[in-house]
C-alpha cells in the first residue's frame, strides 16, 4: 500500500485539501470556496477525495492549518495542527531548500516570512487591511469589467507608468477612478495598482527586515503576472513562483503530519472518510473566572465535548482530556 498524507488549509475565502506521498508528490488537490462554512466545506471535500482516492493508498497522517485549523483538526482527527507561517515555510523549504524570503498573498491576508538555514527567523502578517489581498484585486477586476484571470496580462501590456495610492483600499480605489478620468487606460491603471499594492506590502510587512534572495512568491495572488512583475521591479531581483504556489499551506501541513507520525511512531488519529458523516456542533461561552473573560470555543460530537480552545490559561482546553 502507498503511504499517503493529507493536508488541509482552511481559510476565510478558500479551503485547500491535498494528498501527498512520501516524496511529497501531490497526488490529489482540491480548491473549494469556504463560504463561511468550514466544516461543511471540508466534509464536501472529504467525500470528493474518497471517490477519487487510489485503491492502493492509505492515509498515514493528517495535518491542518489556516484560520479554521482547530475546528477542522478536531473533525478530521488531525495528527498535527499548525499555524500558517509554519505550514507555508515547511512547504517552501521542501521545494526551494535555499529560500531566504517568502512572499505570500492570499484572499484575505498576506504574510512575509524570513528564512535562514531552513529555519524561520522572522515573519509579519497583515490580517486587518484588505489592501494587497486577493479579494481586493477580485473587486477591482469586477469594477473594471476585466476577468481576474486576465488582470496580470493586462498590466504587462501597459505603455506608460501611473502611480496609484496603495496604502489603503479606499484611497487606491478613489485614485484609480481619478486616473481613469484623467485619460489613463485600464491597462496602465491596473499596472499602477499592482505596483502600489506591492509597494504597500514591502513597506508594511517588510519594514525593518533584511530581505534577501532567493525570493519565493506564493498564495493565490501569485497567479497574477502583474504582481510578479511589480515585485521584481520593487526589489530589483527575480522572484520564483513554485509549481504548487496556490496550495502551499495545505502541502506544508501534510509534510508536518508525515514528520509527526514518523517521529512519534504513533498510528494516525485520522477519523477516516466517515468523518464527513459525523455531526460536529461548535459553540462558544465566556469564561468569567478571571478579568480576561476569554471566549472559549467548544465542539461537541454526539453530545460529547471533544475539544475546547481559546482560553489563555488552558483551564478549559486541558479539561477535555478529563472529560474523555
PDB file of C-alpha atoms in Angstrom:
ATOM      1  CA  UNK A   1       0.000   0.000   0.000  1.00  0.00           C
ATOM      2  CA  UNK A   2       1.161   3.537  -0.766  1.00  0.00           C
ATOM      3  CA  UNK A   3       1.505   5.615   2.387  1.00  0.00           C
ATOM      4  CA  UNK A   4      -0.174   8.980   1.827  1.00  0.00           C
ATOM      5  CA  UNK A   5      -0.586  12.135   3.909  1.00  0.00           C
ATOM      6  CA  UNK A   6      -3.403  14.674   3.855  1.00  0.00           C
ATOM      7  CA  UNK A   7      -3.077  18.393   4.455  1.00  0.00           C
ATOM      8  CA  UNK A   8      -5.963  20.835   4.850  1.00  0.00           C
ATOM      9  CA  UNK A   9      -5.621  24.630   4.751  1.00  0.00           C
ATOM     10  CA  UNK A  10      -8.868  26.254   5.904  1.00  0.00           C
ATOM     11  CA  UNK A  11      -9.001  29.953   5.105  1.00  0.00           C
ATOM     12  CA  UNK A  12     -11.760  32.519   5.253  1.00  0.00           C
ATOM     13  CA  UNK A  13     -12.040  32.634   1.449  1.00  0.00           C
ATOM     14  CA  UNK A  14     -10.946  29.179   0.317  1.00  0.00           C
ATOM     15  CA  UNK A  15     -10.132  25.720   1.633  1.00  0.00           C
ATOM     16  CA  UNK A  16      -7.400  23.580   0.080  1.00  0.00           C
ATOM     17  CA  UNK A  17      -7.255  19.818   0.580  1.00  0.00           C
ATOM     18  CA  UNK A  18      -4.219  17.935  -0.709  1.00  0.00           C
ATOM     19  CA  UNK A  19      -2.825  14.415  -0.520  1.00  0.00           C
ATOM     20  CA  UNK A  20       0.900  13.785  -0.962  1.00  0.00           C
ATOM     21  CA  UNK A  21       3.052  10.678  -0.965  1.00  0.00           C
ATOM     22  CA  UNK A  22       6.253  10.018   0.990  1.00  0.00           C
ATOM     23  CA  UNK A  23       8.288  12.048  -1.508  1.00  0.00           C
ATOM     24  CA  UNK A  24       5.789  14.961  -1.332  1.00  0.00           C
ATOM     25  CA  UNK A  25       4.452  14.401  -4.832  1.00  0.00           C
ATOM     26  CA  UNK A  26       0.950  15.888  -4.939  1.00  0.00           C
ATOM     27  CA  UNK A  27      -1.447  13.016  -5.620  1.00  0.00           C
ATOM     28  CA  UNK A  28      -4.677  14.992  -5.253  1.00  0.00           C
ATOM     29  CA  UNK A  29      -5.637  18.614  -4.647  1.00  0.00           C
ATOM     30  CA  UNK A  30      -8.900  20.495  -4.235  1.00  0.00           C
ATOM     31  CA  UNK A  31      -9.673  24.219  -4.088  1.00  0.00           C
ATOM     32  CA  UNK A  32     -13.076  24.898  -2.518  1.00  0.00           C
ATOM     33  CA  UNK A  33     -14.737  28.195  -1.590  1.00  0.00           C
ATOM     34  CA  UNK A  34     -15.221  28.225   2.200  1.00  0.00           C
ATOM     35  CA  UNK A  35     -18.307  30.483   2.115  1.00  0.00           C
ATOM     36  CA  UNK A  36     -18.228  30.881   5.896  1.00  0.00           C
ATOM     37  CA  UNK A  37     -18.873  27.151   6.423  1.00  0.00           C
ATOM     38  CA  UNK A  38     -15.500  25.467   7.073  1.00  0.00           C
ATOM     39  CA  UNK A  39     -16.959  22.231   8.447  1.00  0.00           C
ATOM     40  CA  UNK A  40     -19.374  21.713   5.566  1.00  0.00           C
ATOM     41  CA  UNK A  41     -16.698  22.694   3.051  1.00  0.00           C
ATOM     42  CA  UNK A  42     -14.225  20.131   4.366  1.00  0.00           C
ATOM     43  CA  UNK A  43     -16.927  17.464   4.581  1.00  0.00           C
ATOM     44  CA  UNK A  44     -17.744  18.007   0.899  1.00  0.00           C
ATOM     45  CA  UNK A  45     -14.052  17.890   0.021  1.00  0.00           C
ATOM     46  CA  UNK A  46     -13.598  14.701   2.030  1.00  0.00           C
ATOM     47  CA  UNK A  47     -16.412  12.980   0.139  1.00  0.00           C
ATOM     48  CA  UNK A  48     -14.904  14.052  -3.177  1.00  0.00           C
ATOM     49  CA  UNK A  49     -11.496  12.765  -2.076  1.00  0.00           C
ATOM     50  CA  UNK A  50     -12.995   9.429  -1.067  1.00  0.00           C
ATOM     51  CA  UNK A  51     -14.400   8.966  -4.572  1.00  0.00           C
ATOM     52  CA  UNK A  52     -11.027   9.778  -6.149  1.00  0.00           C
ATOM     53  CA  UNK A  53      -8.817   8.028  -3.626  1.00  0.00           C
ATOM     54  CA  UNK A  54      -6.364   5.495  -5.131  1.00  0.00           C
ATOM     55  CA  UNK A  55      -7.140   1.838  -4.416  1.00  0.00           C
ATOM     56  CA  UNK A  56      -3.551   1.191  -3.339  1.00  0.00           C
ATOM     57  CA  UNK A  57      -3.349   4.180  -0.960  1.00  0.00           C
ATOM     58  CA  UNK A  58      -3.790   4.608   2.783  1.00  0.00           C
ATOM     59  CA  UNK A  59      -3.814   7.823   4.856  1.00  0.00           C
ATOM     60  CA  UNK A  60      -0.984   7.638   7.407  1.00  0.00           C
ATOM     61  CA  UNK A  61      -1.200  11.189   8.712  1.00  0.00           C
ATOM     62  CA  UNK A  62      -3.337  14.344   8.594  1.00  0.00           C
ATOM     63  CA  UNK A  63      -2.394  17.965   9.234  1.00  0.00           C
ATOM     64  CA  UNK A  64      -4.459  21.160   9.315  1.00  0.00           C
ATOM     65  CA  UNK A  65      -3.572  24.827   9.076  1.00  0.00           C
ATOM     66  CA  UNK A  66      -5.285  28.156   8.370  1.00  0.00           C
ATOM     67  CA  UNK A  67      -7.805  30.186  10.337  1.00  0.00           C
ATOM     68  CA  UNK A  68     -10.119  27.174  10.760  1.00  0.00           C
ATOM     69  CA  UNK A  69      -7.385  24.682  11.621  1.00  0.00           C
ATOM     70  CA  UNK A  70      -8.536  23.934  15.178  1.00  0.00           C
ATOM     71  CA  UNK A  71     -12.157  23.173  14.302  1.00  0.00           C
ATOM     72  CA  UNK A  72     -11.334  21.113  11.220  1.00  0.00           C
ATOM     73  CA  UNK A  73      -8.478  19.422  13.053  1.00  0.00           C
ATOM     74  CA  UNK A  74     -10.974  18.116  15.634  1.00  0.00           C
ATOM     75  CA  UNK A  75     -13.363  16.987  12.913  1.00  0.00           C
ATOM     76  CA  UNK A  76     -10.727  15.056  10.974  1.00  0.00           C
ATOM     77  CA  UNK A  77      -8.715  13.773  13.918  1.00  0.00           C
ATOM     78  CA  UNK A  78      -5.606  15.621  12.768  1.00  0.00           C
ATOM     79  CA  UNK A  79      -2.200  14.421  13.912  1.00  0.00           C
ATOM     80  CA  UNK A  80      -0.792  17.950  13.787  1.00  0.00           C
ATOM     81  CA  UNK A  81      -2.426  21.392  13.864  1.00  0.00           C
ATOM     82  CA  UNK A  82      -0.050  24.230  12.935  1.00  0.00           C
ATOM     83  CA  UNK A  83      -0.236  27.933  12.094  1.00  0.00           C
ATOM     84  CA  UNK A  84       0.077  29.237   8.538  1.00  0.00           C
ATOM     85  CA  UNK A  85       3.614  30.559   8.992  1.00  0.00           C
ATOM     86  CA  UNK A  86       4.965  27.121   9.902  1.00  0.00           C
ATOM     87  CA  UNK A  87       2.968  25.349   7.182  1.00  0.00           C
ATOM     88  CA  UNK A  88       3.937  27.729   4.383  1.00  0.00           C
ATOM     89  CA  UNK A  89       7.598  27.779   5.376  1.00  0.00           C
ATOM     90  CA  UNK A  90       7.713  23.970   5.603  1.00  0.00           C
ATOM     91  CA  UNK A  91       6.344  23.549   2.075  1.00  0.00           C
ATOM     92  CA  UNK A  92       8.581  26.224   0.572  1.00  0.00           C
ATOM     93  CA  UNK A  93      11.716  24.770   2.138  1.00  0.00           C
ATOM     94  CA  UNK A  94      10.738  21.376   0.720  1.00  0.00           C
ATOM     95  CA  UNK A  95      10.650  22.696  -2.859  1.00  0.00           C
ATOM     96  CA  UNK A  96      13.208  25.543  -2.595  1.00  0.00           C
ATOM     97  CA  UNK A  97      15.685  24.441   0.115  1.00  0.00           C
ATOM     98  CA  UNK A  98      17.797  27.605  -0.043  1.00  0.00           C
ATOM     99  CA  UNK A  99      14.863  30.055   0.151  1.00  0.00           C
ATOM    100  CA  UNK A 100      15.537  33.181   2.221  1.00  0.00           C
ATOM    101  CA  UNK A 101      12.380  35.271   1.771  1.00  0.00           C
ATOM    102  CA  UNK A 102       8.787  34.105   1.230  1.00  0.00           C
ATOM    103  CA  UNK A 103       6.088  36.462  -0.060  1.00  0.00           C
ATOM    104  CA  UNK A 104       2.582  35.049   0.470  1.00  0.00           C
ATOM    105  CA  UNK A 105      -0.634  36.795  -0.518  1.00  0.00           C
ATOM    106  CA  UNK A 106      -3.981  35.064  -0.119  1.00  0.00           C
ATOM    107  CA  UNK A 107      -7.610  36.004  -0.393  1.00  0.00           C
ATOM    108  CA  UNK A 108      -7.969  37.884   2.909  1.00  0.00           C
ATOM    109  CA  UNK A 109      -4.478  38.233   4.367  1.00  0.00           C
ATOM    110  CA  UNK A 110      -0.823  38.419   3.438  1.00  0.00           C
ATOM    111  CA  UNK A 111       2.413  37.460   5.133  1.00  0.00           C
ATOM    112  CA  UNK A 112       6.148  37.688   4.736  1.00  0.00           C
ATOM    113  CA  UNK A 113       8.481  35.010   6.106  1.00  0.00           C
ATOM    114  CA  UNK A 114      12.237  35.317   6.529  1.00  0.00           C
ATOM    115  CA  UNK A 115      14.186  32.048   6.480  1.00  0.00           C
ATOM    116  CA  UNK A 116      17.794  31.292   7.363  1.00  0.00           C
ATOM    117  CA  UNK A 117      19.347  27.839   7.154  1.00  0.00           C
ATOM    118  CA  UNK A 118      15.846  26.371   6.619  1.00  0.00           C
ATOM    119  CA  UNK A 119      14.585  27.935   9.858  1.00  0.00           C
ATOM    120  CA  UNK A 120      12.035  30.748  10.194  1.00  0.00           C
ATOM    121  CA  UNK A 121      13.819  33.691  11.821  1.00  0.00           C
ATOM    122  CA  UNK A 122      11.236  36.439  11.322  1.00  0.00           C
ATOM    123  CA  UNK A 123       7.763  36.995   9.917  1.00  0.00           C
ATOM    124  CA  UNK A 124       4.942  39.504   9.684  1.00  0.00           C
ATOM    125  CA  UNK A 125       1.242  39.143   8.883  1.00  0.00           C
ATOM    126  CA  UNK A 126      -1.393  41.553   7.675  1.00  0.00           C
ATOM    127  CA  UNK A 127      -4.874  40.392   8.665  1.00  0.00           C
ATOM    128  CA  UNK A 128      -6.538  43.775   9.188  1.00  0.00           C
ATOM    129  CA  UNK A 129      -6.289  45.785   5.950  1.00  0.00           C
ATOM    130  CA  UNK A 130      -7.526  44.292   2.677  1.00  0.00           C
ATOM    131  CA  UNK A 131      -5.098  46.325   0.546  1.00  0.00           C
ATOM    132  CA  UNK A 132      -2.936  43.925  -1.409  1.00  0.00           C
ATOM    133  CA  UNK A 133      -5.077  40.841  -0.902  1.00  0.00           C
ATOM    134  CA  UNK A 134      -6.775  38.673  -3.486  1.00  0.00           C
ATOM    135  CA  UNK A 135     -10.273  39.805  -2.542  1.00  0.00           C
ATOM    136  CA  UNK A 136      -9.383  43.458  -3.270  1.00  0.00           C
ATOM    137  CA  UNK A 137      -7.934  42.530  -6.654  1.00  0.00           C
ATOM    138  CA  UNK A 138     -11.084  40.499  -7.422  1.00  0.00           C
ATOM    139  CA  UNK A 139     -13.211  43.523  -6.557  1.00  0.00           C
ATOM    140  CA  UNK A 140     -11.210  45.875  -8.772  1.00  0.00           C
ATOM    141  CA  UNK A 141     -11.211  43.408 -11.672  1.00  0.00           C
ATOM    142  CA  UNK A 142     -15.012  43.220 -11.415  1.00  0.00           C
ATOM    143  CA  UNK A 143     -15.323  47.000 -11.221  1.00  0.00           C
ATOM    144  CA  UNK A 144     -13.154  47.435 -14.322  1.00  0.00           C
ATOM    145  CA  UNK A 145     -15.019  44.703 -16.189  1.00  0.00           C
ATOM    146  CA  UNK A 146     -11.911  42.554 -16.676  1.00  0.00           C
ATOM    147  CA  UNK A 147     -11.752  38.831 -15.767  1.00  0.00           C
ATOM    148  CA  UNK A 148      -9.306  38.363 -12.879  1.00  0.00           C
ATOM    149  CA  UNK A 149      -7.521  35.724 -14.995  1.00  0.00           C
ATOM    150  CA  UNK A 150      -6.609  38.475 -17.500  1.00  0.00           C
ATOM    151  CA  UNK A 151      -5.606  41.036 -14.870  1.00  0.00           C
ATOM    152  CA  UNK A 152      -1.880  40.247 -14.954  1.00  0.00           C
ATOM    153  CA  UNK A 153      -1.559  40.150 -18.747  1.00  0.00           C
ATOM    154  CA  UNK A 154      -3.406  43.450 -18.935  1.00  0.00           C
ATOM    155  CA  UNK A 155      -0.895  45.042 -16.540  1.00  0.00           C
ATOM    156  CA  UNK A 156       2.042  43.821 -18.632  1.00  0.00           C
ATOM    157  CA  UNK A 157       0.553  45.385 -21.763  1.00  0.00           C
ATOM    158  CA  UNK A 158       0.631  48.947 -20.330  1.00  0.00           C
ATOM    159  CA  UNK A 159       2.682  51.515 -22.272  1.00  0.00           C
ATOM    160  CA  UNK A 160       3.020  54.127 -19.506  1.00  0.00           C
ATOM    161  CA  UNK A 161       3.557  54.171 -15.765  1.00  0.00           C
ATOM    162  CA  UNK A 162       0.929  55.689 -13.488  1.00  0.00           C
ATOM    163  CA  UNK A 163       1.254  55.958  -9.724  1.00  0.00           C
ATOM    164  CA  UNK A 164      -1.721  54.762  -7.669  1.00  0.00           C
ATOM    165  CA  UNK A 165      -2.057  55.383  -3.929  1.00  0.00           C
ATOM    166  CA  UNK A 166      -1.919  51.901  -2.411  1.00  0.00           C
ATOM    167  CA  UNK A 167      -1.760  52.487   1.330  1.00  0.00           C
ATOM    168  CA  UNK A 168      -5.490  51.883   1.756  1.00  0.00           C
ATOM    169  CA  UNK A 169      -8.168  50.186  -0.351  1.00  0.00           C
ATOM    170  CA  UNK A 170     -10.370  53.291  -0.160  1.00  0.00           C
ATOM    171  CA  UNK A 171      -7.568  55.612  -1.324  1.00  0.00           C
ATOM    172  CA  UNK A 172      -6.499  53.154  -4.022  1.00  0.00           C
ATOM    173  CA  UNK A 173      -9.993  52.902  -5.493  1.00  0.00           C
ATOM    174  CA  UNK A 174     -10.502  56.675  -5.374  1.00  0.00           C
ATOM    175  CA  UNK A 175      -7.155  57.240  -7.069  1.00  0.00           C
ATOM    176  CA  UNK A 176      -7.940  54.665  -9.756  1.00  0.00           C
ATOM    177  CA  UNK A 177     -11.207  56.446 -10.563  1.00  0.00           C
ATOM    178  CA  UNK A 178      -9.392  59.781 -10.725  1.00  0.00           C
ATOM    179  CA  UNK A 179      -6.734  58.387 -13.070  1.00  0.00           C
ATOM    180  CA  UNK A 180      -9.461  56.995 -15.339  1.00  0.00           C
ATOM    181  CA  UNK A 181     -10.962  60.471 -15.531  1.00  0.00           C
ATOM    182  CA  UNK A 182      -7.540  61.859 -16.486  1.00  0.00           C
ATOM    183  CA  UNK A 183      -7.492  59.562 -19.505  1.00  0.00           C
ATOM    184  CA  UNK A 184      -5.159  56.745 -18.455  1.00  0.00           C
ATOM    185  CA  UNK A 185      -6.019  53.355 -19.953  1.00  0.00           C
ATOM    186  CA  UNK A 186      -7.283  50.382 -17.944  1.00  0.00           C
ATOM    187  CA  UNK A 187      -4.001  48.559 -18.580  1.00  0.00           C
ATOM    188  CA  UNK A 188      -1.971  51.463 -17.198  1.00  0.00           C
ATOM    189  CA  UNK A 189      -4.211  51.792 -14.160  1.00  0.00           C
ATOM    190  CA  UNK A 190      -4.001  48.054 -13.454  1.00  0.00           C
ATOM    191  CA  UNK A 191      -0.206  48.166 -13.716  1.00  0.00           C
ATOM    192  CA  UNK A 192      -0.157  51.129 -11.326  1.00  0.00           C
ATOM    193  CA  UNK A 193      -2.429  49.246  -8.916  1.00  0.00           C
ATOM    194  CA  UNK A 194      -0.168  46.167  -8.946  1.00  0.00           C
ATOM    195  CA  UNK A 195       2.878  48.312  -8.219  1.00  0.00           C
ATOM    196  CA  UNK A 196       1.036  50.219  -5.474  1.00  0.00           C
ATOM    197  CA  UNK A 197      -0.054  47.032  -3.715  1.00  0.00           C
ATOM    198  CA  UNK A 198       3.445  45.554  -3.820  1.00  0.00           C
ATOM    199  CA  UNK A 199       4.919  48.842  -2.585  1.00  0.00           C
ATOM    200  CA  UNK A 200       2.452  48.834   0.309  1.00  0.00           C
ATOM    201  CA  UNK A 201       3.237  45.163   1.065  1.00  0.00           C
ATOM    202  CA  UNK A 202       7.016  45.717   1.168  1.00  0.00           C
ATOM    203  CA  UNK A 203       6.775  48.952   3.177  1.00  0.00           C
ATOM    204  CA  UNK A 204       4.433  47.452   5.790  1.00  0.00           C
ATOM    205  CA  UNK A 205       5.368  43.788   6.158  1.00  0.00           C
ATOM    206  CA  UNK A 206       8.994  44.117   5.090  1.00  0.00           C
ATOM    207  CA  UNK A 207       9.794  47.147   7.219  1.00  0.00           C
ATOM    208  CA  UNK A 208      12.892  46.586   9.360  1.00  0.00           C
ATOM    209  CA  UNK A 209      13.548  43.173   7.849  1.00  0.00           C
ATOM    210  CA  UNK A 210      16.552  42.055   5.829  1.00  0.00           C
ATOM    211  CA  UNK A 211      15.027  40.669   2.658  1.00  0.00           C
ATOM    212  CA  UNK A 212      17.474  38.504   0.748  1.00  0.00           C
ATOM    213  CA  UNK A 213      17.210  36.150  -2.251  1.00  0.00           C
ATOM    214  CA  UNK A 214      16.159  33.566  -3.210  1.00  0.00           C
ATOM    215  CA  UNK A 215      12.682  35.132  -3.154  1.00  0.00           C
ATOM    216  CA  UNK A 216       9.623  32.870  -3.440  1.00  0.00           C
ATOM    217  CA  UNK A 217       6.122  34.208  -4.108  1.00  0.00           C
ATOM    218  CA  UNK A 218       3.109  32.009  -3.290  1.00  0.00           C
ATOM    219  CA  UNK A 219      -0.584  32.182  -2.470  1.00  0.00           C
ATOM    220  CA  UNK A 220      -3.467  32.609  -4.900  1.00  0.00           C
ATOM    221  CA  UNK A 221      -2.289  36.084  -5.993  1.00  0.00           C
ATOM    222  CA  UNK A 222       0.964  34.556  -7.286  1.00  0.00           C
ATOM    223  CA  UNK A 223      -1.011  33.645 -10.437  1.00  0.00           C
ATOM    224  CA  UNK A 224      -1.110  37.364 -11.272  1.00  0.00           C
ATOM    225  CA  UNK A 225       1.749  38.203 -13.674  1.00  0.00           C
ATOM    226  CA  UNK A 226       1.315  41.901 -12.973  1.00  0.00           C
ATOM    227  CA  UNK A 227       2.001  41.411  -9.255  1.00  0.00           C
ATOM    228  CA  UNK A 228       5.042  39.218 -10.014  1.00  0.00           C
ATOM    229  CA  UNK A 229       6.453  41.924 -12.312  1.00  0.00           C
ATOM    230  CA  UNK A 230       5.762  44.574  -9.666  1.00  0.00           C
ATOM    231  CA  UNK A 231       7.636  42.545  -7.034  1.00  0.00           C
ATOM    232  CA  UNK A 232      10.639  42.108  -9.323  1.00  0.00           C
ATOM    233  CA  UNK A 233      10.662  45.834 -10.095  1.00  0.00           C
ATOM    234  CA  UNK A 234      10.360  46.801  -6.410  1.00  0.00           C
ATOM    235  CA  UNK A 235      13.125  44.517  -5.092  1.00  0.00           C
ATOM    236  CA  UNK A 236      15.193  44.535  -8.311  1.00  0.00           C
ATOM    237  CA  UNK A 237      15.557  40.760  -8.300  1.00  0.00           C
ATOM    238  CA  UNK A 238      13.969  37.662  -9.799  1.00  0.00           C
ATOM    239  CA  UNK A 239      11.040  36.175  -7.872  1.00  0.00           C
ATOM    240  CA  UNK A 240      10.297  32.438  -8.106  1.00  0.00           C
ATOM    241  CA  UNK A 241       6.753  31.060  -8.163  1.00  0.00           C
ATOM    242  CA  UNK A 242       6.654  27.366  -7.157  1.00  0.00           C
ATOM    243  CA  UNK A 243       4.556  24.825  -9.045  1.00  0.00           C
ATOM    244  CA  UNK A 244       2.074  24.423  -6.209  1.00  0.00           C
ATOM    245  CA  UNK A 245       2.025  28.127  -5.292  1.00  0.00           C
ATOM    246  CA  UNK A 246      -1.720  28.152  -4.515  1.00  0.00           C
ATOM    247  CA  UNK A 247      -1.797  25.144  -2.152  1.00  0.00           C
ATOM    248  CA  UNK A 248       1.479  25.553  -0.257  1.00  0.00           C
ATOM    249  CA  UNK A 249      -0.214  25.835   3.143  1.00  0.00           C
ATOM    250  CA  UNK A 250      -2.012  22.525   2.676  1.00  0.00           C
ATOM    251  CA  UNK A 251       1.132  20.840   1.317  1.00  0.00           C
ATOM    252  CA  UNK A 252       3.089  22.123   4.317  1.00  0.00           C
ATOM    253  CA  UNK A 253       0.549  20.733   6.776  1.00  0.00           C
ATOM    254  CA  UNK A 254       0.723  17.347   5.016  1.00  0.00           C
ATOM    255  CA  UNK A 255       4.521  17.351   5.345  1.00  0.00           C
ATOM    256  CA  UNK A 256       4.241  18.253   9.034  1.00  0.00           C
ATOM    257  CA  UNK A 257       1.788  15.371   9.529  1.00  0.00           C
ATOM    258  CA  UNK A 258       4.208  12.980   7.830  1.00  0.00           C
ATOM    259  CA  UNK A 259       7.059  14.157  10.047  1.00  0.00           C
ATOM    260  CA  UNK A 260       4.928  13.910  13.204  1.00  0.00           C
ATOM    261  CA  UNK A 261       3.850  10.295  12.703  1.00  0.00           C
ATOM    262  CA  UNK A 262       7.352   9.279  11.636  1.00  0.00           C
ATOM    263  CA  UNK A 263       8.974  10.803  14.728  1.00  0.00           C
ATOM    264  CA  UNK A 264       6.312   9.711  17.224  1.00  0.00           C
ATOM    265  CA  UNK A 265       5.854   6.245  15.777  1.00  0.00           C
ATOM    266  CA  UNK A 266       2.156   6.513  16.604  1.00  0.00           C
ATOM    267  CA  UNK A 267      -0.674   5.486  14.301  1.00  0.00           C
ATOM    268  CA  UNK A 268      -2.649   8.337  12.758  1.00  0.00           C
ATOM    269  CA  UNK A 269      -5.593   9.819  14.651  1.00  0.00           C
ATOM    270  CA  UNK A 270      -7.486  10.333  11.368  1.00  0.00           C
ATOM    271  CA  UNK A 271     -11.167   9.504  11.870  1.00  0.00           C
ATOM    272  CA  UNK A 272     -11.415   8.183   8.320  1.00  0.00           C
ATOM    273  CA  UNK A 273     -13.622   9.297   5.470  1.00  0.00           C
ATOM    274  CA  UNK A 274     -16.662   8.646   7.655  1.00  0.00           C
ATOM    275  CA  UNK A 275     -15.806  11.899   9.448  1.00  0.00           C
ATOM    276  CA  UNK A 276     -17.778  13.569   6.647  1.00  0.00           C
ATOM    277  CA  UNK A 277     -20.946  11.997   8.054  1.00  0.00           C
ATOM    278  CA  UNK A 278     -20.379  12.895  11.716  1.00  0.00           C
ATOM    279  CA  UNK A 279     -22.281  15.783  13.301  1.00  0.00           C
ATOM    280  CA  UNK A 280     -19.954  18.275  14.976  1.00  0.00           C
ATOM    281  CA  UNK A 281     -21.606  21.149  16.843  1.00  0.00           C
ATOM    282  CA  UNK A 282     -19.437  24.177  17.724  1.00  0.00           C
ATOM    283  CA  UNK A 283     -20.470  26.698  20.378  1.00  0.00           C
ATOM    284  CA  UNK A 284     -18.851  29.434  22.468  1.00  0.00           C
ATOM    285  CA  UNK A 285     -19.061  30.681  26.017  1.00  0.00           C
ATOM    286  CA  UNK A 286     -17.317  33.382  28.004  1.00  0.00           C
ATOM    287  CA  UNK A 287     -15.231  32.290  30.961  1.00  0.00           C
ATOM    288  CA  UNK A 288     -15.753  34.585  33.952  1.00  0.00           C
ATOM    289  CA  UNK A 289     -13.131  33.066  36.248  1.00  0.00           C
ATOM    290  CA  UNK A 290     -10.727  35.994  35.776  1.00  0.00           C
ATOM    291  CA  UNK A 291     -10.662  39.522  34.263  1.00  0.00           C
ATOM    292  CA  UNK A 292      -9.535  38.182  30.862  1.00  0.00           C
ATOM    293  CA  UNK A 293     -13.066  36.951  30.103  1.00  0.00           C
ATOM    294  CA  UNK A 294     -11.762  34.578  27.424  1.00  0.00           C
ATOM    295  CA  UNK A 295     -14.127  33.414  24.705  1.00  0.00           C
ATOM    296  CA  UNK A 296     -13.887  29.620  24.808  1.00  0.00           C
ATOM    297  CA  UNK A 297     -14.830  27.580  21.749  1.00  0.00           C
ATOM    298  CA  UNK A 298     -16.352  24.196  22.481  1.00  0.00           C
ATOM    299  CA  UNK A 299     -17.025  21.390  19.992  1.00  0.00           C
ATOM    300  CA  UNK A 300     -19.412  18.505  20.632  1.00  0.00           C
ATOM    301  CA  UNK A 301     -19.746  15.198  18.806  1.00  0.00           C
ATOM    302  CA  UNK A 302     -22.921  13.227  19.547  1.00  0.00           C
ATOM    303  CA  UNK A 303     -23.478  15.408  22.616  1.00  0.00           C
ATOM    304  CA  UNK A 304     -19.974  14.746  23.967  1.00  0.00           C
ATOM    305  CA  UNK A 305     -17.390  17.534  24.275  1.00  0.00           C
ATOM    306  CA  UNK A 306     -14.403  16.584  22.093  1.00  0.00           C
ATOM    307  CA  UNK A 307     -12.451  19.855  22.064  1.00  0.00           C
ATOM    308  CA  UNK A 308     -12.114  23.244  23.691  1.00  0.00           C
ATOM    309  CA  UNK A 309      -9.723  26.105  22.980  1.00  0.00           C
ATOM    310  CA  UNK A 310      -9.420  29.884  23.265  1.00  0.00           C
ATOM    311  CA  UNK A 311      -8.661  30.231  26.990  1.00  0.00           C
ATOM    312  CA  UNK A 312      -5.305  31.814  27.828  1.00  0.00           C
ATOM    313  CA  UNK A 313      -4.665  29.786  30.989  1.00  0.00           C
ATOM    314  CA  UNK A 314      -5.551  26.403  29.469  1.00  0.00           C
ATOM    315  CA  UNK A 315      -8.124  25.550  32.145  1.00  0.00           C
ATOM    316  CA  UNK A 316     -10.870  24.629  29.676  1.00  0.00           C
ATOM    317  CA  UNK A 317      -8.531  23.288  26.995  1.00  0.00           C
ATOM    318  CA  UNK A 318      -6.921  20.892  29.433  1.00  0.00           C
ATOM    319  CA  UNK A 319     -10.289  19.815  30.847  1.00  0.00           C
ATOM    320  CA  UNK A 320     -11.198  17.920  27.678  1.00  0.00           C
ATOM    321  CA  UNK A 321      -8.863  15.007  28.470  1.00  0.00           C
ATOM    322  CA  UNK A 322     -10.576  14.621  31.836  1.00  0.00           C
ATOM    323  CA  UNK A 323     -13.994  14.534  30.146  1.00  0.00           C
ATOM    324  CA  UNK A 324     -12.842  11.981  27.581  1.00  0.00           C
TER     325      UNK A 324
END
